[in-house]
Tab-separated table of C-alpha atoms and ligand atoms in Angstrom:
chain	number	residue	atom	x	y	z
X	1	MET	CA	0.027	-0.120	0.111
X	2	ILE	CA	2.879	2.440	0.953
X	3	GLN	CA	4.666	1.805	-2.243
X	4	GLN	CA	1.453	2.329	-4.166
X	5	LEU	CA	0.751	5.497	-2.278
X	6	LYS	CA	4.171	6.864	-2.990
X	7	GLN	CA	3.532	6.156	-6.819
X	8	PHE	CA	0.201	8.060	-6.545
X	9	HIS	CA	2.030	10.974	-5.015
X	10	ARG	CA	4.490	11.015	-7.797
X	11	TYR	CA	1.591	11.135	-10.236
X	12	GLN	CA	0.235	14.221	-8.214
X	13	ARG	CA	3.721	15.809	-8.325
X	14	LYS	CA	4.149	15.178	-12.073
X	15	PHE	CA	0.896	16.887	-12.817
X	16	SER	CA	-0.512	19.887	-11.182
X	17	SER	CA	-3.214	18.569	-8.921
X	18	GLN	CA	-5.706	21.092	-10.242
X	19	SER	CA	-5.341	19.781	-13.735
X	20	THR	CA	-7.356	16.678	-15.055
X	21	LEU	CA	-5.369	13.884	-16.109
X	22	GLU	CA	-6.713	11.459	-18.815
X	23	VAL	CA	-5.577	8.283	-20.259
X	24	VAL	CA	-5.999	8.202	-24.017
X	25	LEU	CA	-5.615	5.313	-26.711
X	26	LYS	CA	-2.371	6.273	-28.711
X	27	SER	CA	-2.547	3.312	-30.888
X	28	TYR	CA	-4.478	0.275	-31.480
X	29	ALA	CA	-3.500	-3.038	-29.795
X	30	GLY	CA	-3.496	-5.041	-33.091
X	31	VAL	CA	-5.804	-8.078	-33.521
X	32	GLY	CA	-3.478	-11.157	-32.743
X	33	ASN	CA	-1.416	-9.226	-30.209
X	34	LYS	CA	-1.331	-9.116	-26.343
X	35	VAL	CA	-2.060	-5.630	-25.490
X	36	ASP	CA	0.863	-3.685	-24.724
X	37	PRO	CA	0.712	-0.917	-22.158
X	38	THR	CA	2.488	1.585	-24.441
X	39	ILE	CA	-0.695	1.979	-26.481
X	40	PHE	CA	-2.140	4.013	-23.579
X	41	GLU	CA	-0.926	7.638	-22.902
X	42	THR	CA	-1.536	9.516	-19.558
X	43	ARG	CA	-1.756	13.236	-20.212
X	44	SER	CA	-2.600	16.400	-18.789
X	45	VAL	CA	-5.712	18.322	-20.081
X	46	PRO	CA	-4.796	22.002	-20.634
X	47	GLN	CA	-7.304	23.826	-18.309
X	48	ASP	CA	-8.645	26.120	-21.184
X	49	GLU	CA	-9.699	23.133	-22.776
X	50	ASP	CA	-11.128	21.075	-19.849
X	51	SER	CA	-14.783	21.124	-19.723
X	52	PHE	CA	-14.548	20.549	-15.838
X	53	PHE	CA	-13.276	24.130	-15.483
X	54	GLN	CA	-16.102	25.516	-17.650
X	55	PRO	CA	-19.612	26.525	-16.472
X	56	ILE	CA	-21.876	23.480	-16.121
X	57	GLU	CA	-24.324	22.727	-18.795
X	58	LYS	CA	-28.012	21.820	-18.214
X	59	GLY	CA	-28.512	18.216	-17.055
X	60	HIS	CA	-24.785	17.686	-16.490
X	61	ILE	CA	-22.769	16.657	-13.309
X	62	LYS	CA	-19.231	17.439	-12.617
X	63	LEU	CA	-17.199	14.649	-10.780
X	64	LYS	CA	-14.051	13.844	-9.064
X	65	THR	CA	-13.206	10.237	-9.925
X	66	ILE	CA	-13.088	7.794	-7.307
X	67	ALA	CA	-12.366	4.584	-9.056
X	68	LEU	CA	-12.319	3.192	-12.656
X	69	SER	CA	-13.125	-0.420	-13.667
X	70	VAL	CA	-10.805	-2.463	-15.947
X	71	ASP	CA	-12.677	-5.413	-17.638
X	72	PRO	CA	-11.926	-8.102	-20.298
X	73	PHE	CA	-14.689	-7.085	-22.645
X	74	MET	CA	-12.612	-3.683	-23.248
X	75	ARG	CA	-10.136	-5.866	-25.025
X	76	CYS	CA	-12.057	-5.883	-28.422
X	77	MET	CA	-12.776	-2.078	-28.063
X	78	LEU	CA	-9.038	-1.676	-28.587
X	79	ASP	CA	-9.007	-2.506	-32.329
X	80	PRO	CA	-11.478	-0.949	-34.901
X	81	ASP	CA	-11.879	-4.322	-36.670
X	82	HIS	CA	-11.697	-6.717	-33.793
X	83	PRO	CA	-13.828	-9.715	-34.857
X	84	GLN	CA	-15.707	-9.901	-31.318
X	85	LEU	CA	-16.930	-6.456	-31.693
X	86	GLY	CA	-20.686	-5.986	-32.434
X	87	GLU	CA	-24.028	-5.986	-30.668
X	88	TYR	CA	-23.337	-3.568	-27.918
X	89	LEU	CA	-19.537	-2.586	-28.161
X	90	GLU	CA	-18.105	0.055	-30.198
X	91	PRO	CA	-14.436	0.500	-30.953
X	92	LEU	CA	-12.473	3.145	-29.124
X	93	LYS	CA	-11.080	6.165	-30.881
X	94	LEU	CA	-7.486	7.108	-31.168
X	95	ASN	CA	-6.323	10.082	-28.967
X	96	GLU	CA	-9.609	10.116	-27.189
X	97	PRO	CA	-9.976	9.089	-23.506
X	98	LEU	CA	-10.604	5.542	-23.011
X	99	HIS	CA	-14.191	4.753	-21.131
X	100	GLY	CA	-15.810	2.108	-19.246
X	101	GLY	CA	-17.337	1.682	-15.773
X	102	GLY	CA	-16.522	4.298	-13.110
X	103	ILE	CA	-17.503	6.029	-9.942
X	104	GLY	CA	-17.235	9.666	-9.052
X	105	HIS	CA	-18.102	12.228	-6.195
X	106	VAL	CA	-20.143	14.866	-7.677
X	107	ILE	CA	-19.054	18.468	-6.876
X	108	GLU	CA	-21.300	20.314	-8.978
X	109	SER	CA	-24.657	19.426	-10.313
X	110	ASP	CA	-27.394	20.495	-12.671
X	111	HIS	CA	-29.243	17.386	-12.172
X	112	LYS	CA	-31.920	16.623	-9.422
X	113	ASP	CA	-31.207	12.822	-9.093
X	114	PHE	CA	-27.397	13.376	-8.725
X	115	PRO	CA	-26.970	16.117	-6.186
X	116	VAL	CA	-23.622	17.620	-4.813
X	117	ASN	CA	-21.763	15.283	-2.530
X	118	SER	CA	-23.536	11.970	-4.075
X	119	ILE	CA	-21.469	9.148	-5.321
X	120	VAL	CA	-22.514	8.213	-8.812
X	121	VAL	CA	-21.865	5.024	-10.669
X	122	ALA	CA	-21.522	4.438	-14.568
X	123	PRO	CA	-21.714	0.651	-14.332
X	124	PHE	CA	-20.566	-0.475	-17.887
X	125	LEU	CA	-19.671	2.111	-20.402
X	126	GLY	CA	-19.216	5.863	-20.753
X	127	TYR	CA	-17.177	6.863	-17.690
X	128	PRO	CA	-13.981	8.481	-19.272
X	129	TRP	CA	-10.603	7.510	-17.938
X	130	GLN	CA	-10.015	10.780	-16.361
X	131	THR	CA	-9.486	12.164	-12.883
X	132	ASN	CA	-12.093	14.773	-13.151
X	133	CYS	CA	-14.982	14.644	-15.629
X	134	VAL	CA	-18.372	16.267	-16.591
X	135	LEU	CA	-21.084	13.758	-17.723
X	136	ASN	CA	-24.531	14.303	-19.193
X	137	ALA	CA	-26.582	12.771	-16.439
X	138	ALA	CA	-29.601	12.998	-18.763
X	139	ASP	CA	-28.037	10.328	-21.079
X	140	SER	CA	-29.787	7.246	-20.556
X	141	GLN	CA	-27.229	5.292	-22.131
X	142	LEU	CA	-24.785	5.766	-19.148
X	143	ASN	CA	-27.360	4.091	-16.922
X	144	LEU	CA	-26.058	6.414	-14.057
X	145	ARG	CA	-27.247	5.700	-10.441
X	146	LEU	CA	-26.424	6.486	-6.955
X	147	ALA	CA	-23.926	4.025	-5.145
X	148	THR	CA	-25.639	1.462	-3.341
X	149	LEU	CA	-23.460	1.731	-0.226
X	150	LYS	CA	-21.988	4.960	0.002
X	151	HIS	CA	-19.133	3.941	2.220
X	152	ARG	CA	-18.003	1.189	-0.350
X	153	PRO	CA	-18.878	2.552	-3.474
X	154	THR	CA	-16.569	0.150	-5.513
X	155	LEU	CA	-19.032	-2.615	-4.791
X	156	ASP	CA	-21.172	-1.121	-7.457
X	157	LEU	CA	-18.242	-1.948	-10.116
X	158	GLY	CA	-18.112	-5.557	-8.768
X	159	THR	CA	-20.589	-7.459	-6.787
X	160	LEU	CA	-23.408	-4.956	-7.003
X	161	GLY	CA	-22.685	-4.210	-10.598
X	162	LEU	CA	-22.220	-6.210	-13.749
X	163	PRO	CA	-19.806	-9.025	-12.518
X	164	GLY	CA	-22.119	-9.539	-9.624
X	165	ALA	CA	-25.137	-9.873	-11.993
X	166	THR	CA	-22.911	-11.958	-14.317
X	167	SER	CA	-22.416	-14.380	-11.556
X	168	TRP	CA	-25.868	-14.461	-10.283
X	169	PHE	CA	-27.604	-15.172	-13.416
X	170	CYS	CA	-24.891	-17.191	-15.089
X	171	MET	CA	-24.311	-19.690	-12.109
X	172	LEU	CA	-27.987	-19.645	-10.518
X	173	LYS	CA	-30.376	-19.200	-13.418
X	174	ALA	CA	-28.237	-20.568	-16.297
X	175	GLY	CA	-26.214	-23.114	-14.653
X	176	LYS	CA	-28.786	-24.113	-12.233
X	177	PRO	CA	-26.514	-25.974	-9.765
X	178	LYS	CA	-28.296	-28.749	-7.432
X	179	PRO	CA	-27.074	-29.873	-4.071
X	180	ASN	CA	-25.597	-33.123	-5.573
X	181	ASP	CA	-23.935	-31.408	-8.470
X	182	THR	CA	-20.267	-30.987	-9.101
X	183	VAL	CA	-19.680	-27.517	-10.333
X	184	VAL	CA	-16.402	-26.260	-12.198
X	185	ILE	CA	-15.762	-22.516	-12.902
X	186	SER	CA	-12.859	-21.365	-14.756
X	187	GLY	CA	-11.263	-17.923	-14.366
X	188	ALA	CA	-12.454	-18.714	-10.698
X	189	ALA	CA	-10.381	-16.210	-8.922
X	190	GLY	CA	-11.564	-13.343	-11.046
X	191	ALA	CA	-14.295	-10.867	-10.352
X	192	CYS	CA	-17.044	-13.122	-11.813
X	193	GLY	CA	-15.687	-16.373	-11.105
X	194	SER	CA	-14.949	-15.767	-7.415
X	195	LEU	CA	-18.568	-14.798	-6.725
X	196	ALA	CA	-20.091	-17.465	-8.920
X	197	GLY	CA	-18.172	-20.119	-6.845
X	198	GLN	CA	-19.278	-18.699	-3.713
X	199	LEU	CA	-22.873	-18.616	-5.004
X	200	ALA	CA	-22.609	-22.354	-6.104
X	201	LYS	CA	-21.669	-23.382	-2.648
X	202	LYS	CA	-23.361	-20.892	-0.379
X	203	VAL	CA	-26.624	-20.420	-1.939
X	204	ALA	CA	-27.178	-23.401	-4.186
X	205	GLY	CA	-25.389	-25.649	-1.801
X	206	SER	CA	-23.555	-27.800	-4.316
X	207	LYS	CA	-21.654	-30.494	-2.757
X	208	ASN	CA	-18.323	-30.112	-4.772
X	209	VAL	CA	-17.401	-26.751	-6.085
X	210	VAL	CA	-13.921	-26.514	-8.132
X	211	GLY	CA	-12.299	-23.425	-9.211
X	212	ILE	CA	-9.601	-23.276	-11.956
X	213	CYS	CA	-7.140	-20.334	-11.941
X	214	GLY	CA	-3.731	-19.661	-12.892
X	215	THR	CA	-1.549	-19.666	-9.705
X	216	ASP	CA	-1.190	-22.012	-6.738
X	217	GLU	CA	-1.626	-18.689	-4.518
X	218	LYS	CA	-4.886	-18.049	-6.045
X	219	CYS	CA	-5.887	-21.766	-5.668
X	220	GLN	CA	-5.147	-21.387	-1.939
X	221	LEU	CA	-7.251	-18.178	-1.625
X	222	LEU	CA	-10.419	-19.893	-3.094
X	223	THR	CA	-10.201	-22.804	-0.904
X	224	THR	CA	-9.053	-20.865	2.279
X	225	TYR	CA	-11.267	-17.934	2.355
X	226	LEU	CA	-14.070	-18.318	-0.383
X	227	GLY	CA	-15.299	-21.664	0.443
X	228	PHE	CA	-14.403	-23.576	-2.717
X	229	ASP	CA	-14.042	-27.297	-2.059
X	230	HIS	CA	-11.103	-27.693	-4.333
X	231	ALA	CA	-8.989	-25.277	-6.806
X	232	VAL	CA	-6.709	-26.367	-9.620
X	233	ASN	CA	-3.829	-24.425	-11.353
X	234	TYR	CA	-4.243	-24.493	-15.092
X	235	ASN	CA	-0.575	-23.932	-15.525
X	236	SER	CA	0.520	-27.009	-13.669
X	237	ARG	CA	1.718	-30.016	-15.807
X	238	THR	CA	-0.608	-32.061	-13.985
X	239	PHE	CA	-3.719	-29.925	-14.518
X	240	HIS	CA	-5.773	-32.520	-16.226
X	241	GLU	CA	-5.266	-35.207	-13.447
X	242	ASP	CA	-5.688	-32.734	-10.780
X	243	LEU	CA	-8.996	-31.657	-12.308
X	244	ILE	CA	-9.978	-35.306	-12.395
X	245	ASN	CA	-8.996	-35.619	-8.695
X	246	ALA	CA	-10.913	-32.571	-7.562
X	247	THR	CA	-14.085	-33.737	-9.334
X	248	LYS	CA	-13.463	-37.107	-7.515
X	249	ASN	CA	-13.921	-38.726	-10.760
X	250	GLN	CA	-17.432	-38.101	-10.668
X	251	GLY	CA	-17.696	-35.884	-13.661
X	252	ILE	CA	-19.014	-32.391	-14.046
X	253	ASP	CA	-22.699	-31.238	-13.833
X	254	VAL	CA	-22.285	-27.559	-14.367
X	255	TYR	CA	-19.281	-25.848	-15.874
X	256	MET	CA	-19.188	-21.796	-16.023
X	257	ASP	CA	-16.779	-21.229	-18.890
X	258	ASN	CA	-15.021	-17.954	-18.479
X	259	VAL	CA	-11.882	-18.686	-20.377
X	260	GLY	CA	-12.399	-21.243	-23.425
X	261	GLY	CA	-9.179	-22.666	-25.256
X	262	ASP	CA	-7.113	-25.542	-23.748
X	263	VAL	CA	-8.650	-25.118	-19.947
X	264	SER	CA	-11.990	-25.499	-21.559
X	265	GLU	CA	-11.087	-28.481	-23.879
X	266	SER	CA	-9.822	-30.193	-20.697
X	267	VAL	CA	-12.859	-29.768	-18.600
X	268	LEU	CA	-15.506	-30.684	-21.384
X	269	THR	CA	-13.984	-34.250	-21.550
X	270	MET	CA	-15.351	-34.770	-17.980
X	271	VAL	CA	-19.038	-33.716	-18.327
X	272	ASN	CA	-21.832	-35.790	-17.220
X	273	GLU	CA	-25.049	-36.618	-18.924
X	274	ASN	CA	-27.351	-33.556	-19.221
X	275	ALA	CA	-24.580	-31.093	-17.857
X	276	ARG	CA	-25.167	-27.351	-18.325
X	277	VAL	CA	-22.212	-25.270	-19.785
X	278	PRO	CA	-23.164	-21.700	-19.915
X	279	ILE	CA	-20.378	-19.877	-21.809
X	280	CYS	CA	-19.818	-16.655	-20.007
X	281	GLY	CA	-16.436	-15.521	-21.603
X	282	GLN	CA	-13.548	-16.930	-23.738
X	283	ILE	CA	-10.784	-14.544	-22.226
X	284	SER	CA	-7.822	-16.905	-23.642
X	285	GLU	CA	-9.175	-15.941	-27.183
X	286	TYR	CA	-9.766	-12.237	-26.807
X	287	ASP	CA	-6.541	-11.230	-28.329
X	288	ASN	CA	-6.992	-13.539	-31.629
X	289	ASP	CA	-8.617	-13.102	-34.733
X	290	ILE	CA	-11.622	-15.319	-34.237
X	291	LYS	CA	-15.262	-14.458	-34.201
X	292	TYR	CA	-17.031	-14.860	-30.710
X	293	SER	CA	-19.824	-16.825	-32.525
X	294	ASP	CA	-17.358	-19.261	-33.835
X	295	LEU	CA	-15.866	-19.869	-30.507
X	296	ILE	CA	-19.078	-20.626	-28.987
X	297	SER	CA	-20.295	-22.636	-31.914
X	298	GLU	CA	-20.254	-26.636	-31.758
X	299	MET	CA	-16.982	-26.540	-33.972
X	300	GLY	CA	-15.405	-24.015	-31.279
X	301	VAL	CA	-14.532	-27.312	-29.384
X	302	GLN	CA	-11.468	-28.409	-31.178
X	303	SER	CA	-11.448	-32.121	-30.307
X	304	ALA	CA	-14.005	-34.268	-32.421
X	305	SER	CA	-14.217	-36.847	-29.729
X	306	THR	CA	-15.256	-34.066	-27.218
X	307	ARG	CA	-17.862	-32.814	-29.688
X	308	LYS	CA	-19.353	-36.368	-29.871
X	309	LEU	CA	-19.315	-36.801	-26.114
X	310	LEU	CA	-21.216	-33.426	-25.731
X	311	LYS	CA	-23.868	-34.855	-28.143
X	312	ASP	CA	-24.035	-38.372	-26.674
X	313	LYS	CA	-24.495	-37.033	-23.115
X	314	ASN	CA	-26.905	-34.222	-24.131
X	315	VAL	CA	-24.918	-31.401	-22.793
X	316	ASN	CA	-26.293	-28.039	-23.046
X	317	ARG	CA	-23.415	-25.747	-24.115
X	318	PHE	CA	-24.786	-22.312	-24.623
X	319	ARG	CA	-23.897	-18.713	-24.665
X	320	PHE	CA	-24.852	-16.533	-21.578
X	321	LEU	CA	-25.150	-12.605	-21.923
X	322	VAL	CA	-25.868	-10.821	-18.777
X	323	LEU	CA	-27.540	-8.033	-20.609
X	324	ASP	CA	-30.345	-10.612	-21.345
X	325	TYR	CA	-31.196	-10.425	-17.825
X	326	ALA	CA	-31.174	-6.591	-17.458
X	327	HIS	CA	-34.860	-6.517	-16.212
X	328	ASP	CA	-33.857	-8.426	-13.091
X	329	PHE	CA	-30.567	-6.694	-12.239
X	330	GLU	CA	-32.172	-4.668	-9.435
X	331	LYS	CA	-33.242	-7.888	-7.810
X	332	ALA	CA	-30.159	-9.763	-7.860
X	333	ALA	CA	-28.326	-6.737	-6.639
X	334	GLN	CA	-30.438	-6.585	-3.598
X	335	GLU	CA	-29.976	-10.247	-2.941
X	336	LEU	CA	-26.175	-9.940	-3.370
X	337	ALA	CA	-26.049	-6.882	-1.058
X	338	ALA	CA	-27.766	-8.849	1.668
X	339	LEU	CA	-25.152	-11.741	1.215
X	340	VAL	CA	-22.386	-9.086	1.299
X	341	ILE	CA	-23.793	-7.315	4.420
X	342	HIS	CA	-24.265	-10.429	6.445
X	343	ASN	CA	-20.660	-11.455	5.532
X	344	ILE	CA	-21.883	-14.666	3.822
X	345	ILE	CA	-20.101	-13.983	0.490
X	346	LEU	CA	-16.642	-12.116	0.441
X	347	VAL	CA	-15.884	-9.794	-2.437
X	348	PRO	CA	-12.251	-9.519	-3.171
X	349	GLU	CA	-10.974	-6.519	-5.119
X	350	THR	CA	-7.449	-5.843	-6.541
X	351	VAL	CA	-6.912	-2.196	-6.051
X	352	ASP	CA	-4.272	-0.328	-8.081
X	353	ILE	CA	-3.797	2.994	-6.575
X	354	GLY	CA	-2.986	5.948	-8.864
X	355	PHE	CA	-3.941	6.666	-12.507
X	356	ASP	CA	-2.024	3.784	-14.305
X	357	VAL	CA	-5.169	2.663	-15.829
X	358	GLY	CA	-3.520	1.100	-19.063
X	359	ASN	CA	-1.300	-0.871	-17.008
X	360	ALA	CA	-3.861	-2.222	-14.569
X	361	PHE	CA	-6.027	-3.309	-17.599
X	362	CYS	CA	-2.929	-5.208	-19.011
X	363	ASP	CA	-2.327	-6.749	-15.586
X	364	MET	CA	-5.846	-7.835	-15.263
X	365	MET	CA	-5.641	-9.465	-18.635
X	366	THR	CA	-2.654	-11.454	-17.768
X	367	GLY	CA	-3.945	-12.557	-14.331
X	368	ALA	CA	-2.537	-10.269	-11.779
X	369	ASN	CA	-5.941	-9.719	-10.150
X	370	VAL	CA	-8.094	-11.499	-7.532
X	371	GLY	CA	-11.581	-10.557	-7.690
X	372	LYS	CA	-12.644	-7.201	-9.140
X	373	ALA	CA	-9.810	-5.338	-10.927
X	374	LEU	CA	-10.033	-1.663	-9.956
X	375	VAL	CA	-7.913	1.483	-10.308
X	376	LEU	CA	-8.474	3.729	-7.053
X	377	VAL	CA	-7.969	7.236	-8.249
X	378	HIS	CA	-8.534	9.175	-5.220
X	379	PRO	CA	-7.520	6.531	-2.316
X	380	ASP	CA	-7.687	9.138	0.332
X	381	TYR	CA	-10.888	10.936	-0.683
X	382	ASN	CA	-13.000	12.180	1.876
X	383	ILE	CA	-16.708	11.896	1.623
X	384	GLY	CA	-18.906	13.872	3.990
X	385	GLY	CA	-16.143	13.666	6.591
X	386	SER	CA	-15.669	9.893	6.625
X	387	HIS	CA	-13.282	7.600	4.739
X	388	TRP	CA	-15.115	5.648	2.395
X	389	VAL	CA	-13.065	2.454	3.003
X	390	ALA	CA	-15.532	0.558	5.598
X	391	GLU	CA	-14.321	-0.187	8.978
X	392	GLY	CA	-13.595	-3.890	9.010
X	393	THR	CA	-12.565	-4.097	5.547
X	394	LYS	CA	-9.750	-6.603	5.431
X	395	GLU	CA	-6.677	-5.905	3.376
X	396	MET	CA	-3.901	-8.097	2.407
X	397	ILE	CA	-0.811	-7.088	0.345
X	398	ILE	CA	0.146	-10.003	-1.772
X	399	LYS	CA	3.268	-10.121	-4.217
X	400	VAL	CA	2.087	-10.880	-7.786
X	401	LYS	CA	3.715	-10.423	-11.017
X	402	ASP	CA	2.537	-7.505	-12.869
X	403	SER	CA	3.640	-5.697	-16.024
X	404	ASN	CA	6.162	-3.723	-14.018
X	405	ASN	CA	7.620	-7.087	-12.470
X	406	ASN	CA	6.763	-7.974	-8.916
X	407	VAL	CA	4.937	-5.103	-7.521
X	408	SER	CA	2.874	-5.814	-4.778
X	409	ARG	CA	-0.639	-4.765	-4.873
X	410	VAL	CA	-3.595	-4.632	-2.208
X	411	TRP	CA	-6.274	-7.275	-2.151
X	412	ARG	CA	-9.139	-6.652	0.132
X	413	TRP	CA	-12.644	-7.656	1.064
L	501	LIG	P1	-11.475	-11.543	-14.265
L	501	LIG	O1	-11.842	-12.929	-14.139
L	501	LIG	O2	-11.604	-10.681	-12.951
L	501	LIG	O3	-10.037	-11.130	-14.920
L	501	LIG	C1	-9.699	-11.967	-16.100
L	501	LIG	C2	-8.773	-13.240	-15.499
L	501	LIG	O4	-8.713	-14.151	-16.723
L	501	LIG	C3	-7.437	-12.906	-15.155
L	501	LIG	O5	-7.432	-12.636	-13.581
L	501	LIG	C4	-7.026	-14.240	-15.329
L	501	LIG	O6	-6.820	-15.215	-14.246
L	501	LIG	C5	-7.844	-15.150	-16.472
L	501	LIG	N1	-7.092	-15.450	-17.772
L	501	LIG	C6	-6.586	-14.343	-18.497
L	501	LIG	N2	-6.086	-15.092	-19.708
L	501	LIG	C7	-6.246	-16.314	-19.463
L	501	LIG	C8	-6.061	-17.547	-20.288
L	501	LIG	N3	-5.391	-17.432	-21.450
L	501	LIG	N4	-6.543	-18.703	-19.851
L	501	LIG	C9	-7.262	-18.771	-18.751
L	501	LIG	N5	-7.553	-17.633	-17.719
L	501	LIG	C10	-7.046	-16.428	-18.314
L	501	LIG	O7	-12.513	-10.947	-15.318
L	501	LIG	P2	-14.004	-10.911	-15.090
L	501	LIG	O8	-14.570	-9.564	-15.341
L	501	LIG	O9	-14.587	-11.557	-13.838
L	501	LIG	O10	-14.573	-11.706	-16.538
L	501	LIG	C11	-14.408	-12.961	-16.437
L	501	LIG	C12	-14.963	-13.453	-17.757
L	501	LIG	O11	-16.435	-13.265	-17.912
L	501	LIG	C13	-14.324	-12.876	-19.050
L	501	LIG	O12	-14.341	-13.878	-20.069
L	501	LIG	C14	-15.444	-11.892	-19.401
L	501	LIG	O13	-15.293	-11.479	-20.851
L	501	LIG	C15	-16.582	-12.601	-19.006
L	501	LIG	N6	-17.890	-11.907	-18.805
L	501	LIG	C16	-18.968	-12.187	-19.388
L	501	LIG	C17	-20.096	-11.419	-19.410
L	501	LIG	C18	-21.369	-11.919	-20.190
L	501	LIG	O14	-22.490	-11.342	-20.001
L	501	LIG	N7	-21.209	-13.168	-20.746
L	501	LIG	C19	-20.229	-10.401	-18.412
L	501	LIG	C20	-18.950	-10.076	-17.731
L	501	LIG	C21	-17.675	-10.778	-17.945
L	501	LIG	P3	-5.874	-16.387	-14.113
L	501	LIG	O15	-4.834	-16.171	-13.198
L	501	LIG	O16	-6.790	-17.560	-13.457
L	501	LIG	O17	-5.259	-16.915	-15.385
């Protein structure tokens, strides 16, 4: 934490604290490439060009950014011709600030629903990667809302936001785990996976919940703190055998697929009769030149014998899209909030302090996060006299390799 605060203060010195910093897309990532952090550029906005320092327009709000969300879906927005664009995502423009989910503190308002001092959340898209910003609160596409728990606003980007809804509907409504089921989740230590596993165990009561993730430390976290029965490291040479052992050789009834690729090829060889396989994401393929519809099609499974197995066993492997459940988000968020408040589910977050949003995105894509990956832009921001980090929030500094090589970061819940 201290190291990260020092980094944050270096940022503050580099750019006058008055001015707005923003992260723009300097060049496209290139389909087929891993995202290189140098495609992002942090720059200071000249005050005379900065709408934050102009008189406020009708229906607009001025915000100090508290936190920004970095999410896998943004990968395809980094190329104008990315094959996985479409439906609801547009490519980002060069030399303009990136945007995604974000939270800000309103310091000036011309909208009655978002008064001065309120904490506002843009849960999905449209919050610019800027330290100060102006939003048109009347724009319904931003889906702006007030933070659910003012003392812990980042929950609205994770458990009470899209990742929470994704885990809730993908696991409980699409996967439909039953008490006698063996449930497997890939990307299990991430924002969606870490919640989905807890829901399978603590809400559905499934007898064996197995997480798959990329390091032994993450495996340990899943079983020690989050209630997974077993966790398996897909980078281990014995991954396939380890997964057979973790499922106790009883096959798999529900597989929430967050990653695709070789990991899922292995998992799918172990499915039981009538298994449910909601395809939530395919992060292992997001850098690649493949259409999403091809990945999730029957032929997206590489092995012919596995394709036959899925047919013979009447396995339901299907696309899951959280936006299909938008009408029920609020209900799910209420249920999730109750589980959080009563400490039934834990909500890990990986918090990068400062404004290194491009690096935080790259780190998330390569597995440096546990739980929701966030950038905390104003870590010491004071709201109405009280610090917003809730009392009792547990923090743990863990060394993980990131793109700067071995910087420690804060995990907390
Ligand atoms: P996340 O899991 O918090 O972060 C991404 C994680 O993916 C990394 O931490 C990394 O963990 C793992 N990963 C990266 N490259 C990988 C690879 N080649 N093979 C296996 N694992 C890899 O992200 P999230 O926001 O919770 O999203 C998880 C998945 O859900 C993504 O695929 C996302 O697109 C999808 N999603 C879908 C919907 C929907 O509506 N369908 C909504 C939200 C999210 P490891 O250390 O384990 O590698």
